[in-house]
Short mmCIF file of C-alpha atoms in Angstrom, two decimals:
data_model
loop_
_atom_site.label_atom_id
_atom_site.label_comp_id
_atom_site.label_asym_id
_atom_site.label_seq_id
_atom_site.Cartn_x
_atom_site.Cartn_y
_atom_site.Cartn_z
CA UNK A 1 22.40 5.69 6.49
CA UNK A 2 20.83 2.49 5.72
CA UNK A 3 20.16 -0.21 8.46
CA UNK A 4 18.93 -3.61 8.43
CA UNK A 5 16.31 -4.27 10.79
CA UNK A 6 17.07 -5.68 14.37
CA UNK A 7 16.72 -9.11 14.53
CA UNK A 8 16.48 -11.06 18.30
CA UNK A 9 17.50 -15.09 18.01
CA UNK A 10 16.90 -16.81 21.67
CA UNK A 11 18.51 -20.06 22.42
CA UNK A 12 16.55 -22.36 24.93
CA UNK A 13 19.92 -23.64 27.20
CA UNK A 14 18.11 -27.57 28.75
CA UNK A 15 19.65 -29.49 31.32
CA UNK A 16 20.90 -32.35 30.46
CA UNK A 17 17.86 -35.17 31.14
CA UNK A 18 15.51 -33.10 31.84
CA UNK A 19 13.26 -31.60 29.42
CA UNK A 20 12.44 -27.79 29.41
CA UNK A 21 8.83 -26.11 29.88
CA UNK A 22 7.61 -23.59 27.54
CA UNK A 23 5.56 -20.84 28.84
CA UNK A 24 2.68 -22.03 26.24
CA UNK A 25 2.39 -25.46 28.40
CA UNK A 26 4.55 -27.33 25.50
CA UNK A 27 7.77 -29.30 27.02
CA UNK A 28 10.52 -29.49 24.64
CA UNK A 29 11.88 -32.84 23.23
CA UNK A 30 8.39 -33.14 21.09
CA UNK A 31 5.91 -33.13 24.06
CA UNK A 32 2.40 -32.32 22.88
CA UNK A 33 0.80 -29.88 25.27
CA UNK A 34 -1.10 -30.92 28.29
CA UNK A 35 -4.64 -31.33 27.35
CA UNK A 36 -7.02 -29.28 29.07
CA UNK A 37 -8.22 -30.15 32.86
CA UNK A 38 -6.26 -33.74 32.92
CA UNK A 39 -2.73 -32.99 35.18
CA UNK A 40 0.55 -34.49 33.92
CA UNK A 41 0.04 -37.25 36.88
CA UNK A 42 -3.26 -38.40 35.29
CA UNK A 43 -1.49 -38.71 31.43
CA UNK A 44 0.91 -40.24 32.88
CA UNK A 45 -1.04 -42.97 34.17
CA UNK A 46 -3.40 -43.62 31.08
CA UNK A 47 -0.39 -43.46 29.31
CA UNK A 48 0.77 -46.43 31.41
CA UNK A 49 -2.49 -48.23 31.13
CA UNK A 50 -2.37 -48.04 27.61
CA UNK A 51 1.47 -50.13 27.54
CA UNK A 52 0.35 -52.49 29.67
CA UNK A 53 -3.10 -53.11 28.26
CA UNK A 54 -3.13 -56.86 26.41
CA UNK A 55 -3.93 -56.81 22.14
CA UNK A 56 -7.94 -56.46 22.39
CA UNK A 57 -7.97 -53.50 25.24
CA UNK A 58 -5.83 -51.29 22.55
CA UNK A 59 -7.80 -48.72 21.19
CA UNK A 60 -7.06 -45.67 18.32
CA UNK A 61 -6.82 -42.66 19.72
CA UNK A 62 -9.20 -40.11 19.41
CA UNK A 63 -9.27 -37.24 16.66
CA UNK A 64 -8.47 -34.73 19.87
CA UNK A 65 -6.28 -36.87 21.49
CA UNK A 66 -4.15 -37.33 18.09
CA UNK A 67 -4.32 -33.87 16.20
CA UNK A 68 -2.75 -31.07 17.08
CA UNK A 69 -4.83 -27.90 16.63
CA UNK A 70 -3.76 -25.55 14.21
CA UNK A 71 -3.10 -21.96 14.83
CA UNK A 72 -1.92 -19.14 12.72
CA UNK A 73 0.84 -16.80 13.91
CA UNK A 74 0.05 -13.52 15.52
CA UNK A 75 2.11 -12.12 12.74
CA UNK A 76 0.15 -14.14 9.90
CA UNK A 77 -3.04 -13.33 11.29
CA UNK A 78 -2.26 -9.60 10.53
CA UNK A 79 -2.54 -9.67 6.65
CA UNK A 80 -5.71 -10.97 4.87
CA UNK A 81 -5.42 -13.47 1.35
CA UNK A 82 -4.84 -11.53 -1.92
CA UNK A 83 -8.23 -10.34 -2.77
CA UNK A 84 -7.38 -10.52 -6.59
CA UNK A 85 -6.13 -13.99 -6.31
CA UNK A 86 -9.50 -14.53 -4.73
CA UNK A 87 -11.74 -13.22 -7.42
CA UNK A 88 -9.58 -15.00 -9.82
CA UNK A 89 -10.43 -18.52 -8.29
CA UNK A 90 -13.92 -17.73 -8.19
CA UNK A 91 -14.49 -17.17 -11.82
CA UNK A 92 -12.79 -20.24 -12.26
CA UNK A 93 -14.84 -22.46 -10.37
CA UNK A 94 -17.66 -21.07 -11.59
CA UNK A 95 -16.65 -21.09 -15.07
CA UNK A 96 -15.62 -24.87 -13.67
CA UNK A 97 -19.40 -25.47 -12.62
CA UNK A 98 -20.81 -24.50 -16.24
CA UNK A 99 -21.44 -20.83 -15.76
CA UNK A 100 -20.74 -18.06 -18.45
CA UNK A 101 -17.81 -16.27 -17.21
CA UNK A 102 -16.00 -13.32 -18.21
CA UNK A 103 -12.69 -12.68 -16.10
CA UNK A 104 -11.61 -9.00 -16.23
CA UNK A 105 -9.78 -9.48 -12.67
CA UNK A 106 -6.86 -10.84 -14.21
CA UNK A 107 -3.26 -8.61 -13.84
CA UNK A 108 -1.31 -10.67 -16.48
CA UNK A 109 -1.31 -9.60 -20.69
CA UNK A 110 -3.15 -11.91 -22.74
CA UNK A 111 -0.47 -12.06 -25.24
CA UNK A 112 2.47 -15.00 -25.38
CA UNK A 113 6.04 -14.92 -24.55
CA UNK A 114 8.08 -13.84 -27.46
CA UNK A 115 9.33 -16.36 -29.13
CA UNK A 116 13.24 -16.00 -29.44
CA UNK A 117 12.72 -15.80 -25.37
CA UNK A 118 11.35 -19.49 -25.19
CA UNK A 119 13.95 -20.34 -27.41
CA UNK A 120 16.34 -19.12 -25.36
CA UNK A 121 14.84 -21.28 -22.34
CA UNK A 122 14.87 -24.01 -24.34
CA UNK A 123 18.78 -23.62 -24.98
CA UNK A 124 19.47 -23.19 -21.57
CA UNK A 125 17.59 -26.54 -20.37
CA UNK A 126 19.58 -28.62 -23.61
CA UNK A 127 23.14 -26.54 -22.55
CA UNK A 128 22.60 -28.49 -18.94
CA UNK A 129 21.74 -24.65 -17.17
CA UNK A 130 19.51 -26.45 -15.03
CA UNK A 131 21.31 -26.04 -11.65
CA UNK A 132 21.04 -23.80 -8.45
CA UNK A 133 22.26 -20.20 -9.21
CA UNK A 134 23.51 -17.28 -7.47
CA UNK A 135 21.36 -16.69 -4.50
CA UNK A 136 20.14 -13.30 -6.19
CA UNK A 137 20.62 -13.73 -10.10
CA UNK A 138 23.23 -15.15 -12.42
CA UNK A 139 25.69 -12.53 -13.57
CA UNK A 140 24.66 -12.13 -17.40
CA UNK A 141 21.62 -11.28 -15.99
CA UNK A 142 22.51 -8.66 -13.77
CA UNK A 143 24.62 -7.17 -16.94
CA UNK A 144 21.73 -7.09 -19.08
CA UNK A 145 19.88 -5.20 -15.99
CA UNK A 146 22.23 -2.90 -15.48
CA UNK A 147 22.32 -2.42 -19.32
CA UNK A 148 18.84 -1.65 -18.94
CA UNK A 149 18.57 1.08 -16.05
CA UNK A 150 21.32 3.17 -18.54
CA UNK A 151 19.69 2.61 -21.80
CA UNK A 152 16.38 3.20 -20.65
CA UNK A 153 16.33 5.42 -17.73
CA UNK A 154 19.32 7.01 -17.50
CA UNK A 155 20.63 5.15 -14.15
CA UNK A 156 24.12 3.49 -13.44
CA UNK A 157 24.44 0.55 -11.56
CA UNK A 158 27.22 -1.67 -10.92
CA UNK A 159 25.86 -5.58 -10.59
CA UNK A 160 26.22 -5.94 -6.85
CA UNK A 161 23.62 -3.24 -7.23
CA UNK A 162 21.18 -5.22 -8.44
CA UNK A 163 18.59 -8.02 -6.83
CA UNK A 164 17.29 -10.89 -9.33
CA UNK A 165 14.06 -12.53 -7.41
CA UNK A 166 11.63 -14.91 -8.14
CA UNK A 167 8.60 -12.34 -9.12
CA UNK A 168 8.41 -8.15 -8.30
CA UNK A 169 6.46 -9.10 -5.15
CA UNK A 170 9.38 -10.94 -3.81
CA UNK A 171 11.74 -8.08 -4.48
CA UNK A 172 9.45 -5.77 -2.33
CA UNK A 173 8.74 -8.60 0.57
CA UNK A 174 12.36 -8.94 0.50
CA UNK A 175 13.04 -5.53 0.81
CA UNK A 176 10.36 -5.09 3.62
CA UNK A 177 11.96 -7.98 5.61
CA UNK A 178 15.37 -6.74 5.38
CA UNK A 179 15.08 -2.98 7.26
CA UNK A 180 11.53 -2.92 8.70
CA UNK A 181 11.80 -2.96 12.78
CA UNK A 182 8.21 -2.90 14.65
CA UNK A 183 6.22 0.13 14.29
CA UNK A 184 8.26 1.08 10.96
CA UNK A 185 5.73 2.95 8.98
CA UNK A 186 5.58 2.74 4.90
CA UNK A 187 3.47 5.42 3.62
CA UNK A 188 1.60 4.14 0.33
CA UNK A 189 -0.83 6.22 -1.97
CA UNK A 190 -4.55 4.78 -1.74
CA UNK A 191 -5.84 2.93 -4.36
CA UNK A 192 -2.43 0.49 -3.73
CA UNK A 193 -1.50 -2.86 -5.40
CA UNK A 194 -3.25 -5.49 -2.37
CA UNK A 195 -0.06 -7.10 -1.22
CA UNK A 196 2.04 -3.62 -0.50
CA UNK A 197 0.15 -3.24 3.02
CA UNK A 198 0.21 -7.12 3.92
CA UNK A 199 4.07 -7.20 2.94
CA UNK A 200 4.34 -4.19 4.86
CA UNK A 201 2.37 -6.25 7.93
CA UNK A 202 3.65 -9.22 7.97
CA UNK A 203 7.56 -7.73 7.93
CA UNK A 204 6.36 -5.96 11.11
CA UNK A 205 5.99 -2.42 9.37
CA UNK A 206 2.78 -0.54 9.85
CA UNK A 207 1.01 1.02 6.36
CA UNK A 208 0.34 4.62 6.29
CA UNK A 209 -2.24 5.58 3.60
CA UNK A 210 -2.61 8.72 1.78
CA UNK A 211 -6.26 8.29 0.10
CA UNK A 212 -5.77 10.16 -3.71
CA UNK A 213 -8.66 11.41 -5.88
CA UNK A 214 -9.83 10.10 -9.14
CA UNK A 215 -9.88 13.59 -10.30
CA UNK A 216 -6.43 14.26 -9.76
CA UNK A 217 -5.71 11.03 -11.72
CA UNK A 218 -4.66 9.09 -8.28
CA UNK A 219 -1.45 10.75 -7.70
CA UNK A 220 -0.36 11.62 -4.21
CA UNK A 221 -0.38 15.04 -3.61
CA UNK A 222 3.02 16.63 -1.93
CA UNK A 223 1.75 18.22 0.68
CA UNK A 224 -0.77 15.05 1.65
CA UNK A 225 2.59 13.44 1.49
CA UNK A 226 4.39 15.39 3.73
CA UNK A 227 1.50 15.11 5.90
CA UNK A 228 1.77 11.47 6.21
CA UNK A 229 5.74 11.80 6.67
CA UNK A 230 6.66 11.00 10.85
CA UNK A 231 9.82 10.27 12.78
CA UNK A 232 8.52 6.72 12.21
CA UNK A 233 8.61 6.74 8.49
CA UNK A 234 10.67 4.01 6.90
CA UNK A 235 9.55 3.86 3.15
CA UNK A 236 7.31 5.39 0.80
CA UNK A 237 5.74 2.89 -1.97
CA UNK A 238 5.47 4.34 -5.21
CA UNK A 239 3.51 2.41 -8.23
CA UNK A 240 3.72 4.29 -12.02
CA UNK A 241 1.79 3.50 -13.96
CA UNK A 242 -0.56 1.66 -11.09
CA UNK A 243 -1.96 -0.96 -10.79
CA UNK A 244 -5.11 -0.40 -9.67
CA UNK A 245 -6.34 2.61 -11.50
CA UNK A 246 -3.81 2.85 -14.78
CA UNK A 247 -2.54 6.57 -13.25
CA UNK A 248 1.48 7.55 -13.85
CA UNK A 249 3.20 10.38 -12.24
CA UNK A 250 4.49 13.23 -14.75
CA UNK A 251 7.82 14.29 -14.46
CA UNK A 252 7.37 17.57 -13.07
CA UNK A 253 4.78 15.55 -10.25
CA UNK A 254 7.81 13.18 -9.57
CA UNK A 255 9.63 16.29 -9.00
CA UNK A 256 7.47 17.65 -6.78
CA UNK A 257 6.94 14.59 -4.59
CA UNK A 258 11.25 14.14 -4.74
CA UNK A 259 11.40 18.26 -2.76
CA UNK A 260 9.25 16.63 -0.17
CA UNK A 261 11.36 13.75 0.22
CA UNK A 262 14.79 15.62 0.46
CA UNK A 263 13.43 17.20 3.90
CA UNK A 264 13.20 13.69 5.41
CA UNK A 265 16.41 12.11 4.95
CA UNK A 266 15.30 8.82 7.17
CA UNK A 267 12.96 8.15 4.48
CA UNK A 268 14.02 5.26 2.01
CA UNK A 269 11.90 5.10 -1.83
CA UNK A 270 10.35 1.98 -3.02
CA UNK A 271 9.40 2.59 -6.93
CA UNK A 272 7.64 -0.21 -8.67
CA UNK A 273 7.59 0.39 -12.43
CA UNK A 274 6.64 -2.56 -13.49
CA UNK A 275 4.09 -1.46 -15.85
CA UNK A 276 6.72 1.35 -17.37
CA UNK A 277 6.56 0.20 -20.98
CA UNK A 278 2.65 0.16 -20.82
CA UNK A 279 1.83 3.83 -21.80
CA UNK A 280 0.01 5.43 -24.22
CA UNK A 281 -1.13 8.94 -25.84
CA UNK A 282 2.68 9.79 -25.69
CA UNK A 283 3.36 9.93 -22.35
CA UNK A 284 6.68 9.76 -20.97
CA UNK A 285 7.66 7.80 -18.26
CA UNK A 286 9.84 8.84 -15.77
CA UNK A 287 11.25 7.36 -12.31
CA UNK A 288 12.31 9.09 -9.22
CA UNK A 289 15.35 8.00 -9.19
CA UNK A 290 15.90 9.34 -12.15
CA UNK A 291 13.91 12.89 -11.87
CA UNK A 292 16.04 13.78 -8.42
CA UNK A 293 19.66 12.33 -8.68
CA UNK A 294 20.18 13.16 -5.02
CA UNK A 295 17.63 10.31 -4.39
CA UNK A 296 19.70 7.77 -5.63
CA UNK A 297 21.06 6.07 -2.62
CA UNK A 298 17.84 5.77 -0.69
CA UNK A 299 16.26 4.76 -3.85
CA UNK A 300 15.32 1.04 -5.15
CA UNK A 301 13.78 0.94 -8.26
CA UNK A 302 11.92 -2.26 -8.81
CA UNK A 303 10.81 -3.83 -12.20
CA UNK A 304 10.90 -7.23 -14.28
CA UNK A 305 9.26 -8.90 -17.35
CA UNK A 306 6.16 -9.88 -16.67
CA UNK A 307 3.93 -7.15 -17.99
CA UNK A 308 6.11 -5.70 -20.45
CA UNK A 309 7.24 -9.17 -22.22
CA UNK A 310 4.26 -11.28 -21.12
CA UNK A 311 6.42 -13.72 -18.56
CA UNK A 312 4.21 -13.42 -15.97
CA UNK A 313 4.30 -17.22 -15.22
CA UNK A 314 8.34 -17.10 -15.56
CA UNK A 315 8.37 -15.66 -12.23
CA UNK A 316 11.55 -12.95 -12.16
CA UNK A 317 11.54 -9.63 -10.72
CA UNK A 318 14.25 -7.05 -10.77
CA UNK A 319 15.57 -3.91 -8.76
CA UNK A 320 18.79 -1.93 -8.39
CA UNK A 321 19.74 0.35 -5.10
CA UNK A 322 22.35 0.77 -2.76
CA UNK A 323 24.52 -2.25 -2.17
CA UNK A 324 23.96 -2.28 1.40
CA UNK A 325 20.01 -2.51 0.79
CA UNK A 326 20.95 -5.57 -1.79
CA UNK A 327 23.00 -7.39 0.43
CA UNK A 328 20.62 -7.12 3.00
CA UNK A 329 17.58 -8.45 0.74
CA UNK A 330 20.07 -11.33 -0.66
CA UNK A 331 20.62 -12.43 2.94
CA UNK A 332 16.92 -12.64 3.20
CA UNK A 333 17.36 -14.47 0.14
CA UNK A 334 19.24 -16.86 1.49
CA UNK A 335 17.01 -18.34 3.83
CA UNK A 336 14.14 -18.18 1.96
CA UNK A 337 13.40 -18.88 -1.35
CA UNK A 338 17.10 -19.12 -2.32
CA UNK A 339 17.73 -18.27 -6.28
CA UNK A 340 15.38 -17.64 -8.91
CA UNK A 341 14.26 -20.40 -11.66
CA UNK A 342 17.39 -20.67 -13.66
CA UNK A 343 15.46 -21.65 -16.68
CA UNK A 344 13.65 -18.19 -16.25
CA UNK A 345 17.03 -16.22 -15.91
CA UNK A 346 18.16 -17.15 -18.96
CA UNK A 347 14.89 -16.30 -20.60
CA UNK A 348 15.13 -12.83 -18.80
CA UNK A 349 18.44 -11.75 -20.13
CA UNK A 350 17.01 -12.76 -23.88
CA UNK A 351 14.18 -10.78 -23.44
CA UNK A 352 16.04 -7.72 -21.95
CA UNK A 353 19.13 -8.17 -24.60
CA UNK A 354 17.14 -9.36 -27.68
CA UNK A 355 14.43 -7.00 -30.15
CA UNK A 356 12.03 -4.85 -28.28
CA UNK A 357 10.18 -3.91 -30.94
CA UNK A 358 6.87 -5.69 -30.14
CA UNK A 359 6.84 -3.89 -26.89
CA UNK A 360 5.33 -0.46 -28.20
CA UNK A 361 3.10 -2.38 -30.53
CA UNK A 362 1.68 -4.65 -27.86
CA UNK A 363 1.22 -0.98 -26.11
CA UNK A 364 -0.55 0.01 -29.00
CA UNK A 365 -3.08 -2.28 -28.81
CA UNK A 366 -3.57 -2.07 -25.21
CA UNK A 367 -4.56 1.33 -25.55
CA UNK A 368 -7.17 0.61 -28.13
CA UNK A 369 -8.58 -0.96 -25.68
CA UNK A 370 -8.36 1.24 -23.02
CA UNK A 371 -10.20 3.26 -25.25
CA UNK A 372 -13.01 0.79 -25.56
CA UNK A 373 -13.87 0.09 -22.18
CA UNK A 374 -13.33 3.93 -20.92
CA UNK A 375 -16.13 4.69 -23.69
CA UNK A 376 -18.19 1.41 -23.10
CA UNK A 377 -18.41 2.14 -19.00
CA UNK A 378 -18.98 5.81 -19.15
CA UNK A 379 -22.25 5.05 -20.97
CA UNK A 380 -23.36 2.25 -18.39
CA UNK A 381 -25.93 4.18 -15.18
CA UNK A 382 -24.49 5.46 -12.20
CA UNK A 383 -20.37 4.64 -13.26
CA UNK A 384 -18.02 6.98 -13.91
CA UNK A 385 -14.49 5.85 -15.70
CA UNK A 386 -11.90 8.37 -15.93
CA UNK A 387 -9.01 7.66 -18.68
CA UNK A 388 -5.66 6.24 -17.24
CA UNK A 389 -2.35 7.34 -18.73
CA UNK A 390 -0.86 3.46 -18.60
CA UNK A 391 -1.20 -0.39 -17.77
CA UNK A 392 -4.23 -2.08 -18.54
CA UNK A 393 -6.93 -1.67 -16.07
CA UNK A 394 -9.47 0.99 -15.38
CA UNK A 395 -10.69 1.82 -11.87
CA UNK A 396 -14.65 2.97 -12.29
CA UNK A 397 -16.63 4.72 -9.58
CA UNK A 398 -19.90 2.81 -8.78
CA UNK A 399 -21.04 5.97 -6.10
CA UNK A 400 -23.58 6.10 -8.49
CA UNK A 401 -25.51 3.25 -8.03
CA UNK A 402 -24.35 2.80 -4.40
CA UNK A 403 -27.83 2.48 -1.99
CA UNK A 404 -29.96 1.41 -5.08
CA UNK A 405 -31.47 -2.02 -4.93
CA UNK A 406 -30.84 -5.06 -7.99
CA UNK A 407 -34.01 -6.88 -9.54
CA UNK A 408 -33.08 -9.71 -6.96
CA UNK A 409 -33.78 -7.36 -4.35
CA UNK A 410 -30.46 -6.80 -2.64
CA UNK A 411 -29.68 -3.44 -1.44
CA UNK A 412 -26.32 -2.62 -3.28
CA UNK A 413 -23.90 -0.72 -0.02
CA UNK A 414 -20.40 -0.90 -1.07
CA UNK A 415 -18.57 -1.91 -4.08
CA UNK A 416 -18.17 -5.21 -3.23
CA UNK A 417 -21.89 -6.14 -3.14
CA UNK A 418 -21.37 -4.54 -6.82
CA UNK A 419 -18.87 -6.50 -7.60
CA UNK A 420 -20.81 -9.77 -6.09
CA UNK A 421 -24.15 -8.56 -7.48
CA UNK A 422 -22.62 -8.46 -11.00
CA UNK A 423 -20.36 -11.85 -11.16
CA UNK A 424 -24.24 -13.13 -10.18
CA UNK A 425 -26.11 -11.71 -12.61
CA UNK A 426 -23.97 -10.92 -15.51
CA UNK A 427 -20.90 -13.44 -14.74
CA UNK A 428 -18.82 -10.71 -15.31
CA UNK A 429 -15.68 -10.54 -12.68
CA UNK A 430 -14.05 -7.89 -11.46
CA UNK A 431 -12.23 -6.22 -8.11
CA UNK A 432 -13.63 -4.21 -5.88
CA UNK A 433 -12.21 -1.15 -4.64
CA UNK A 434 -12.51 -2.19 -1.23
CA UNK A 435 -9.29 -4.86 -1.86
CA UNK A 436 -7.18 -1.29 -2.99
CA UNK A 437 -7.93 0.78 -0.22
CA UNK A 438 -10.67 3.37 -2.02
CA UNK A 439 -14.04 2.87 -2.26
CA UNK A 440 -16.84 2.88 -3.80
CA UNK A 441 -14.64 1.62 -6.85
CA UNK A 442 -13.96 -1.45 -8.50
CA UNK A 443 -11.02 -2.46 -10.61
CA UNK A 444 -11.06 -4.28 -14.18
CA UNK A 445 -8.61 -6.10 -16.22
CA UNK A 446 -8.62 -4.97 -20.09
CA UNK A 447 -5.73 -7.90 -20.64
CA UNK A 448 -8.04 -9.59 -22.97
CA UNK A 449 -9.59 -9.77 -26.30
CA UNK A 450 -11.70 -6.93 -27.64
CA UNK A 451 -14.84 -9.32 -28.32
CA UNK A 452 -14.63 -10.44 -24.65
CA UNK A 453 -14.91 -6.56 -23.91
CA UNK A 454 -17.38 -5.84 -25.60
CA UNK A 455 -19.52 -8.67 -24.06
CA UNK A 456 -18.31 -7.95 -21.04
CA UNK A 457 -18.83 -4.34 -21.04
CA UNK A 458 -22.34 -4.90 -22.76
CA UNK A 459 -23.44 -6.93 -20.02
CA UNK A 460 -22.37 -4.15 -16.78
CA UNK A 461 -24.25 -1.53 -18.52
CA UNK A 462 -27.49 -4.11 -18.50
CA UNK A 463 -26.78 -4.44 -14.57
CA UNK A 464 -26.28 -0.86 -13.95
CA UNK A 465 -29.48 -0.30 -16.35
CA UNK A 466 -31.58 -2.79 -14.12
CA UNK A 467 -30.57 -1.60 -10.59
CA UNK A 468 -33.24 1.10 -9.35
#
């Protein structure tokens, strides 16, 4: 049975003329909070001095008697800033400052929007569709969704199934906000996408991680799954292909992991496939949902066009479930960031109506680059790449060259000294593994231009071949 999550609104009753203490020292009406050692008697008469006082006694207040100290919330002090995001910025201001920088920390494809989708924008904005939406997606988007889910993974929806946001990670932080209570666990597979746990966090949840190993191709194994399952257990976070490491869940692993979940019936599924159209060698993608019919109604199956039709600046995410779960996450919705771009909806429903063609092509050519940096990193000291089935990063192992020292003389003890050590020396960037929950590793980017590999990949096999 699906529940939204409990939700406690107090109302501060005043008198009337009087104004009402808080317990933080605060009085409401506006009142700034009593400053430290001086008693309300002894405000009150500077405050008085200062109305009388004649044009030349005036003075500006102080910066501590005028600012008001800033403090995060309990709740946002939790959850730590996007560690990709991070990395990103710092290329940039280094590649700002005049330095020689090679980004591979970037999670967006290099190639453009198709171009019968900005066409399509560019009809909508002349046609005057320019105004607020529905709160969760215009309906000939939701159509071409639904549309979607059958023609592609064999799922039927109806359209009040189905949640239009303003990016993936809003359909997830939505989704989070809507049924997690306090001490709500969400299991999630280790290496994880950086803003699952945070989301999880900052909606009050508590992350449960189940650490995977690279030579099982980081996939959760059923029985460290039901391992990690408790009374608690709210949601399990599944990401095929992933983001960080490339991995993808067979359909006979899917299966697997579904038999666990059918024991623990107060478990709900979160599936992100947002990278589904980005795999190679032939394999077939598959989605819970889809593998195990009978976890359809705890199920929501999360996508968009970002990855696959290179709109990751167009900001729209997608997922269908249970209508319950949907009108719970449009409520959320509601108060938040209200409807998506309408611009970018009608975009969307081009790009999921229109040719598709390009898609396994621009797969095509990721995977010849997979290829290249797989090959290029297994020849650099002390790194060890293993071959994803899908996206377009890889997630190396630096254990090799962890405890060895650079030619600067810095002692290299985790992966994000490596990752540091080499944005220094090489101006190469990259993730560390740290950020994804599974060290020593570090995460890179292949979204880019096979002569930027190259380079790129050139220049960490000189830094692994000067560390000693």
């Amino acid at each position: 049975m699906f529940h939204i999550c409990s939700v406690t609104v107090k109302l501060a009753v005043g008198v009337p003329g009087r104004r009402r203490r808080h317990e933080d020292g605060h009085l409401g009406g506006g009142a700034r909070k009593w400053e430290a050692g001086v008693t309300p008697t002894a405000v009150s008469r500077r405050t008085l001095r200062r109305r009388h006082a004649g044009p030349k006694e005036r003075r500006s207040p102080s910066p501590d008697e005028s600012a008001p100290m800033f403090s995060e919330s309990a709740n946002l002090r939790r959850v730590k800033p996007s560690a990709t995001t991070g990395a990103a910025a710092k290329a940039r201001a280094l590649r700002a400052a005049g330095r020689d920088i090679i980004s591979l920390d970037a999670g967006e494809p290099d190639f453009d929007t198709p171009e019968n989708v900005k066409a399509a924008a560019v009809r909508a904005i002349r046609d005057g569709k320019t105004k607020y939406t529905d709160t969760d997606g215009i309906p000939e988007l939701k159509a071409a969704i639904v549309a979607k889910f059958a023609r592609e993974n064999g799922l039927t929806y109806k359209t009040p199934q189905v949640n239009v946001s303003p990016g993936g990670k809003p359909v997830i932080f939505n989704a989070m906000m809507a049924t997690l209570n306090p001490g709500d666990e969400v299991v999630i597979p280790a290496p994880y996408w950086v803003s699952y746990p945070d989301m999880v966090l900052m909606a009050g949840g508590e992350p449960v991680y189940v650490p995977t190993r690279a030579e099982e191709g980081f996939r959760v194994r059923p029985e460290a799954l039901e391992a990690a399952i408790t009374p608690r257990t709210r949601w399990l976070i599944l990401n095929s292909p992933s983001n960080p490491t490339g991995g993808a869940y067979r359909r006979s692993e899917l299966k697997a992991l579904a038999e666990v979940l059918l024991r623990h019936p107060q478990v709900w599924i979160l599936t992100d496939d947002m990278y589904e159209h980005l795999v190679f060698g032939g394999f077939e993608f598959a989605t819970i949902a889809q593998v195990e019919p009978a976890l359809y109604e705890r199920t929501l199956t999360m996508n968009g066009v970002s990855k696959a039709y290179a709109m990751t600046g167009w900001r729209i995410g997608y997922a269908a479930g249970p209508e319950p779960l949907i009108t719970a996450m449009r409520k959320v919705m509601s108060q938040s960031t209200s409807n998506p771009s309408s611009i970018s909806q009608w975009a969307a429903v081009e790009a999921l109506n229109g040719p598709q063609d390009f898609i396994p092509a621009n797969a095509k050519v990721f995977e010849g680059r997979r290829d290249l940096v797989v090959s290029m990193l297994n020849q650099a000291a002390g790194l060890k790449c293993p071959t994803p089935e899908g996206a377009f990063y890889v997630y190396p192992s630096c254990a090799g060259l962890i405890g060895k020292t650079t030619p600067g003389g810095r002692t290299i003890a985790s992966d994000f000294d490596f990752a540091e050590e080499l944005l220094e020396a090489e101006g190469v960037s990259v993730v560390f593994g740290e950020a994804f929950g599974l060290s020593p590793f570090f995460r890179i980017s292949y979204a880019t231009s096979n002569a930027l590999l190259e380079d790129a990949c050139s220049r960490i096999q000189r830094f692994c071949g000067s560390v000693r």
